[in-house]
CSV table of C-alpha atoms and ligand atoms in Angstrom, one decimal:
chain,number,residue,atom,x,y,z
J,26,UNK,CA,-124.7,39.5,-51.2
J,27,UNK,CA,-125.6,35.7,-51.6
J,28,UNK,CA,-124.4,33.8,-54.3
J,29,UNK,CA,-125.5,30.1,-54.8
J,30,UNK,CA,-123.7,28.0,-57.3
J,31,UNK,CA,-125.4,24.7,-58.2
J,32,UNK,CA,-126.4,21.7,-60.5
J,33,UNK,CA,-124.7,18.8,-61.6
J,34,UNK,CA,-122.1,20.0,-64.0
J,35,UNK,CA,-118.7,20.7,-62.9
J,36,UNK,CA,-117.5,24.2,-61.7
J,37,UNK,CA,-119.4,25.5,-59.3
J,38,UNK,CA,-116.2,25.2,-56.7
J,39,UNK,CA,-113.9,26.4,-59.3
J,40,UNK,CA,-116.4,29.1,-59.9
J,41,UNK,CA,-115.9,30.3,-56.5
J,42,UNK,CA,-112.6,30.6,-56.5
J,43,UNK,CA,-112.3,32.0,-59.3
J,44,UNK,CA,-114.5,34.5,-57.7
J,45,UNK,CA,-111.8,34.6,-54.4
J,46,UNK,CA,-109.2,35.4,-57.2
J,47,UNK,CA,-111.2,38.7,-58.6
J,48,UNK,CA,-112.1,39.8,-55.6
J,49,UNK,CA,-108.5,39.9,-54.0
J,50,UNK,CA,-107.7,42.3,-57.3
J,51,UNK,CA,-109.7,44.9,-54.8
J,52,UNK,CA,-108.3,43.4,-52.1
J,53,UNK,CA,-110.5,41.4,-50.4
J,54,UNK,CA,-109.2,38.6,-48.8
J,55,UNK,CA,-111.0,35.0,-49.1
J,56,UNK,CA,-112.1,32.3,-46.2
J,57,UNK,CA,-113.3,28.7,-47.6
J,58,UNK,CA,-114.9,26.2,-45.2
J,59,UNK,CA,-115.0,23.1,-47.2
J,60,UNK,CA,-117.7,20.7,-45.6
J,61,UNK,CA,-117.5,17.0,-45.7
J,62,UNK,CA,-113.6,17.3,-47.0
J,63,UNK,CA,-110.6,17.0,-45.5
J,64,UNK,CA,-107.8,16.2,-47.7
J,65,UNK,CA,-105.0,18.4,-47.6
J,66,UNK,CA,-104.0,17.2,-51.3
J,67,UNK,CA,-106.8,19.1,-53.2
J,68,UNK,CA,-105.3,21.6,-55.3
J,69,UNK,CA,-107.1,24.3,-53.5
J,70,UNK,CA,-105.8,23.6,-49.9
J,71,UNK,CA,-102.6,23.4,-51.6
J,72,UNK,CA,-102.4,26.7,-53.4
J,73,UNK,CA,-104.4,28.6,-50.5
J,74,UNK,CA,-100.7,27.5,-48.3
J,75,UNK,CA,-98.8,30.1,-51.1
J,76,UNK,CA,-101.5,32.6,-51.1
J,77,UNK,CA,-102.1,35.4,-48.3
J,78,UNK,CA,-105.2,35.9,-49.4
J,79,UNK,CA,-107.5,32.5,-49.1
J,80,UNK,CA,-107.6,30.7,-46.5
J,81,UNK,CA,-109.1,27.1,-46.7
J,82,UNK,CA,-110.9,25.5,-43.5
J,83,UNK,CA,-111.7,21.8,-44.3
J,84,UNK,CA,-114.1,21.0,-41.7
J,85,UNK,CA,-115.3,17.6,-42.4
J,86,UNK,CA,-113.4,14.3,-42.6
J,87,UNK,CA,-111.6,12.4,-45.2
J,88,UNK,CA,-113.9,9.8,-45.4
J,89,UNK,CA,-117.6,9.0,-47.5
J,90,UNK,CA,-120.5,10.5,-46.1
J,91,UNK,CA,-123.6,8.3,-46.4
J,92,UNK,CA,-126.1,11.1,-46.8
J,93,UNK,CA,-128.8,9.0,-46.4
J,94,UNK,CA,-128.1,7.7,-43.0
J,95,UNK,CA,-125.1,10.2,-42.0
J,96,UNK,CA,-122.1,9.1,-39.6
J,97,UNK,CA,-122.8,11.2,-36.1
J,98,UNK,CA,-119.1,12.0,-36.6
J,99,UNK,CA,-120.3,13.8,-39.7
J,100,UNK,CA,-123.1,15.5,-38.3
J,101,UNK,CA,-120.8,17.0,-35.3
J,102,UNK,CA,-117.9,17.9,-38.2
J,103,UNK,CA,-120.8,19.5,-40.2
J,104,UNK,CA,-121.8,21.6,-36.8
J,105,UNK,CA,-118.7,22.6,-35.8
J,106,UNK,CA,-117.8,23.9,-38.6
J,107,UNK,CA,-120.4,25.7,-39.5
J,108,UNK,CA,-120.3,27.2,-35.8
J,109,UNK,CA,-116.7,28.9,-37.6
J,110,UNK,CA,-118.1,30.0,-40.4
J,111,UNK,CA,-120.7,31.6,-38.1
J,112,UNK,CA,-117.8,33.5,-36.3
J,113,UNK,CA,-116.0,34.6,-39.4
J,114,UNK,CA,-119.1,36.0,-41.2
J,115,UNK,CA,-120.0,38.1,-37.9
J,116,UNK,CA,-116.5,39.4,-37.0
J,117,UNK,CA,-116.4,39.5,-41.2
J,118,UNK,CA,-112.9,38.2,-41.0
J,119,UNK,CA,-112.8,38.4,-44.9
J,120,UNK,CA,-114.9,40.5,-47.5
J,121,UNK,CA,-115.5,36.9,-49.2
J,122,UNK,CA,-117.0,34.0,-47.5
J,123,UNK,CA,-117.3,30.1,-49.5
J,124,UNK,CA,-119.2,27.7,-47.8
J,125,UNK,CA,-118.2,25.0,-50.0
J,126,UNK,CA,-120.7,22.0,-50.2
J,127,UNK,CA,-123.3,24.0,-48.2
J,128,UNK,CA,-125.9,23.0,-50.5
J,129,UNK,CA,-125.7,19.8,-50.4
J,130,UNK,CA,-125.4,19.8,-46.5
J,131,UNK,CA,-128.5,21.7,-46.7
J,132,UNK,CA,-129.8,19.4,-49.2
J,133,UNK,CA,-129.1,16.2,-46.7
J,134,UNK,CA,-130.3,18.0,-43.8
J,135,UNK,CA,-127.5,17.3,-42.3
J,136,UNK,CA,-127.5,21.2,-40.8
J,137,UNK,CA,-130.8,22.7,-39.9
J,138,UNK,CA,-132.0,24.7,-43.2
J,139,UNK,CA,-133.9,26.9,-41.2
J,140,UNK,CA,-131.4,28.1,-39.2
J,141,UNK,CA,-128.9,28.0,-42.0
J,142,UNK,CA,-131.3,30.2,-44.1
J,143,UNK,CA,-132.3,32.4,-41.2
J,144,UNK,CA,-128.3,33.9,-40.7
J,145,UNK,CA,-127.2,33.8,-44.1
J,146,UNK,CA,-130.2,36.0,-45.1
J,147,UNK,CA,-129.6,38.4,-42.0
J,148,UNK,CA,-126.0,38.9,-42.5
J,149,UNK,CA,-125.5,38.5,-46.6
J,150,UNK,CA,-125.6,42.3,-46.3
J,151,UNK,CA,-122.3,42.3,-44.4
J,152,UNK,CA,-119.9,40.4,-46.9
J,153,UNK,CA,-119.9,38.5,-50.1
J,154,UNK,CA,-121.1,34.8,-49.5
J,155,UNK,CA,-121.0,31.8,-52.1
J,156,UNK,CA,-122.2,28.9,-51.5
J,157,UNK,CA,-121.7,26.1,-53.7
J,158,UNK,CA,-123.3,22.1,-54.1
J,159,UNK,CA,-125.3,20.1,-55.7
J,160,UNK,CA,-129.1,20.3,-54.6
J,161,UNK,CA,-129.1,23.7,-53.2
J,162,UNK,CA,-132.8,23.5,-51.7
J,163,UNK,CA,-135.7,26.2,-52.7
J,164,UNK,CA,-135.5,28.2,-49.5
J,165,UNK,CA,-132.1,29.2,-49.7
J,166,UNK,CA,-132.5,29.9,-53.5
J,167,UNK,CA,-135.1,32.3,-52.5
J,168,UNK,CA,-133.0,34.4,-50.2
J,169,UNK,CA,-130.2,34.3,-52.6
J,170,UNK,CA,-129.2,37.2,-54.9
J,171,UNK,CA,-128.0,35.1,-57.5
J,172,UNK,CA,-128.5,31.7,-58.5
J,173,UNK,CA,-126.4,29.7,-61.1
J,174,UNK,CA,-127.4,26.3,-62.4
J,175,UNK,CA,-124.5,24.3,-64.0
J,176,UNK,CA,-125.6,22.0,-66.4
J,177,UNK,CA,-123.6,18.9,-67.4
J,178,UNK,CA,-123.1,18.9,-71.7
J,179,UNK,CA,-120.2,16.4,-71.2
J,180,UNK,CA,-117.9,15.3,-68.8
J,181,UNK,CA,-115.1,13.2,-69.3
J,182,UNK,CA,-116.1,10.7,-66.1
J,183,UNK,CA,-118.4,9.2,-68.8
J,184,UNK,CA,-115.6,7.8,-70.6
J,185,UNK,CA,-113.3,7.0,-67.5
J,186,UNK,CA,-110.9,9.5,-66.9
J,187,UNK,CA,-111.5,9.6,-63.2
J,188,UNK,CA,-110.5,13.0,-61.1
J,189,UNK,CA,-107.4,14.3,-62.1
J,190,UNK,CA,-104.8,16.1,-59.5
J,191,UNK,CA,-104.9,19.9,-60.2
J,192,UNK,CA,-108.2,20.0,-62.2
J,193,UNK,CA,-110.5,17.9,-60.4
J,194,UNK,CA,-109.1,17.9,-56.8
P,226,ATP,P1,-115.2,21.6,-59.4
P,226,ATP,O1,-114.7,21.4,-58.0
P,226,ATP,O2,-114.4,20.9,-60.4
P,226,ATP,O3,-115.6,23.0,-59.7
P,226,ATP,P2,-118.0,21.0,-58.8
P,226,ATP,O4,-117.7,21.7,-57.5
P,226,ATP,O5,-118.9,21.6,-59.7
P,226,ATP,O6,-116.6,20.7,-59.5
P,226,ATP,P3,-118.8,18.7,-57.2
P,226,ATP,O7,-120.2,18.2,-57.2
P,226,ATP,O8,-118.3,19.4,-56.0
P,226,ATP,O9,-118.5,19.6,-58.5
P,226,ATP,O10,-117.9,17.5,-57.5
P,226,ATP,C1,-116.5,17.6,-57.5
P,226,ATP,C2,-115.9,16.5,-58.3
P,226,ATP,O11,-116.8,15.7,-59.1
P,226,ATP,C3,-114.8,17.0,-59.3
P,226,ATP,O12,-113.8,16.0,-59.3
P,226,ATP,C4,-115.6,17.1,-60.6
P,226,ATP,O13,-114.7,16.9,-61.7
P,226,ATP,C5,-116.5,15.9,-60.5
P,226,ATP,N1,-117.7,16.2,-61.2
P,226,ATP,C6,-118.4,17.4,-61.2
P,226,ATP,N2,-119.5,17.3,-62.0
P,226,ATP,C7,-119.5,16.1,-62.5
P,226,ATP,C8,-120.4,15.4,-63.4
P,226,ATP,N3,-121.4,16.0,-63.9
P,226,ATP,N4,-120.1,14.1,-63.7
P,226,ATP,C9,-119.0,13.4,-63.1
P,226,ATP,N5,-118.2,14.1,-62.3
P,226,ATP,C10,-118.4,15.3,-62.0
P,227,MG,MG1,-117.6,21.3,-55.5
């Protein structure tokens, strides 16, 4: 199925692998393309190097993405790595797939929503797929099979803890 985590509050990439964690108790293994990221100091691409059973892809850059006027550089990373995301969900190289960030890319246009929308809702039969982001846009919300909203109450940024290694990143 499709699962779309999204809103402004914090978890919805925590959520999802959180979800990697309870699906590898029935032994599914876990593939994470992180879009627009590519810092190999996030907690996540840390762990996933001690853990058989996620894998994390960062296919974008370590850099800031303007998303209104996106670098081309960006728009090729965002291609490309949606191109092995493609690959993995058809030869369904794990029973769990994260597009990390999708909705936002989505969101941006930086990758065509259409055509985006028009695999994901063909093959969501085949495997478990999350996608996660701010933004997610009304089309893929309608093909999805479950939708969370995460809604900010209070979040520490607001008094100036910035992100913290291990909980934030
Ligand atoms: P997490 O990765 O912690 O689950 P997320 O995926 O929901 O967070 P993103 O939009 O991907 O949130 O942003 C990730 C970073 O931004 C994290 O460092 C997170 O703590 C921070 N963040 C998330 N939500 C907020 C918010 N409402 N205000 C300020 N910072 C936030
Ligand atoms: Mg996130």
């Amino acid at each position: 199925m499709l699962q779309v985590y999204t809103g402004t509050g914090k978890g919805k990439t925590t959520a999802s692998l959180g979800a990697a964690v309870r699906a590898f108790g029935y032994g599914y293994k876990t593939i994470m393309f992180s879009f627009l990221k590519d810092d190999s100091e996030y907690g996540e691409a840390r762990a996933a190097k001690q853990l058989d059973f996620i894998d994390v892809r960062q296919v974008g850059r370590d850099a800031f993405v303007n998303f209104h006027n996106p670098d081309p550089i960006d728009l090729e990373m965002c291609r490309n790595g949606w191109e092995m995301a493609k690959e993995a969900i058809l030869n369904k190289e794990a029973g769990l797939i994260i597009l990390d960030e999708m909705n936002i890319v989505l969101l941006t246009k930086m990758l065509p929503l259409e055509e985006v929308v028009a695999f994901l809702k063909e093959h969501k039969h085949d495997l478990e797929i999350i996608t996660t982001g701010r933004g997610a846009p009304e089309e893929l919300i309608k093909i999805a099979d479950l939708v969370t909203d995460m809604q900010e109450v209070k979040h520490y940024f607001h008094k100036g803890v910035s992100s913290r290694n291990g909980f934030d990143h």
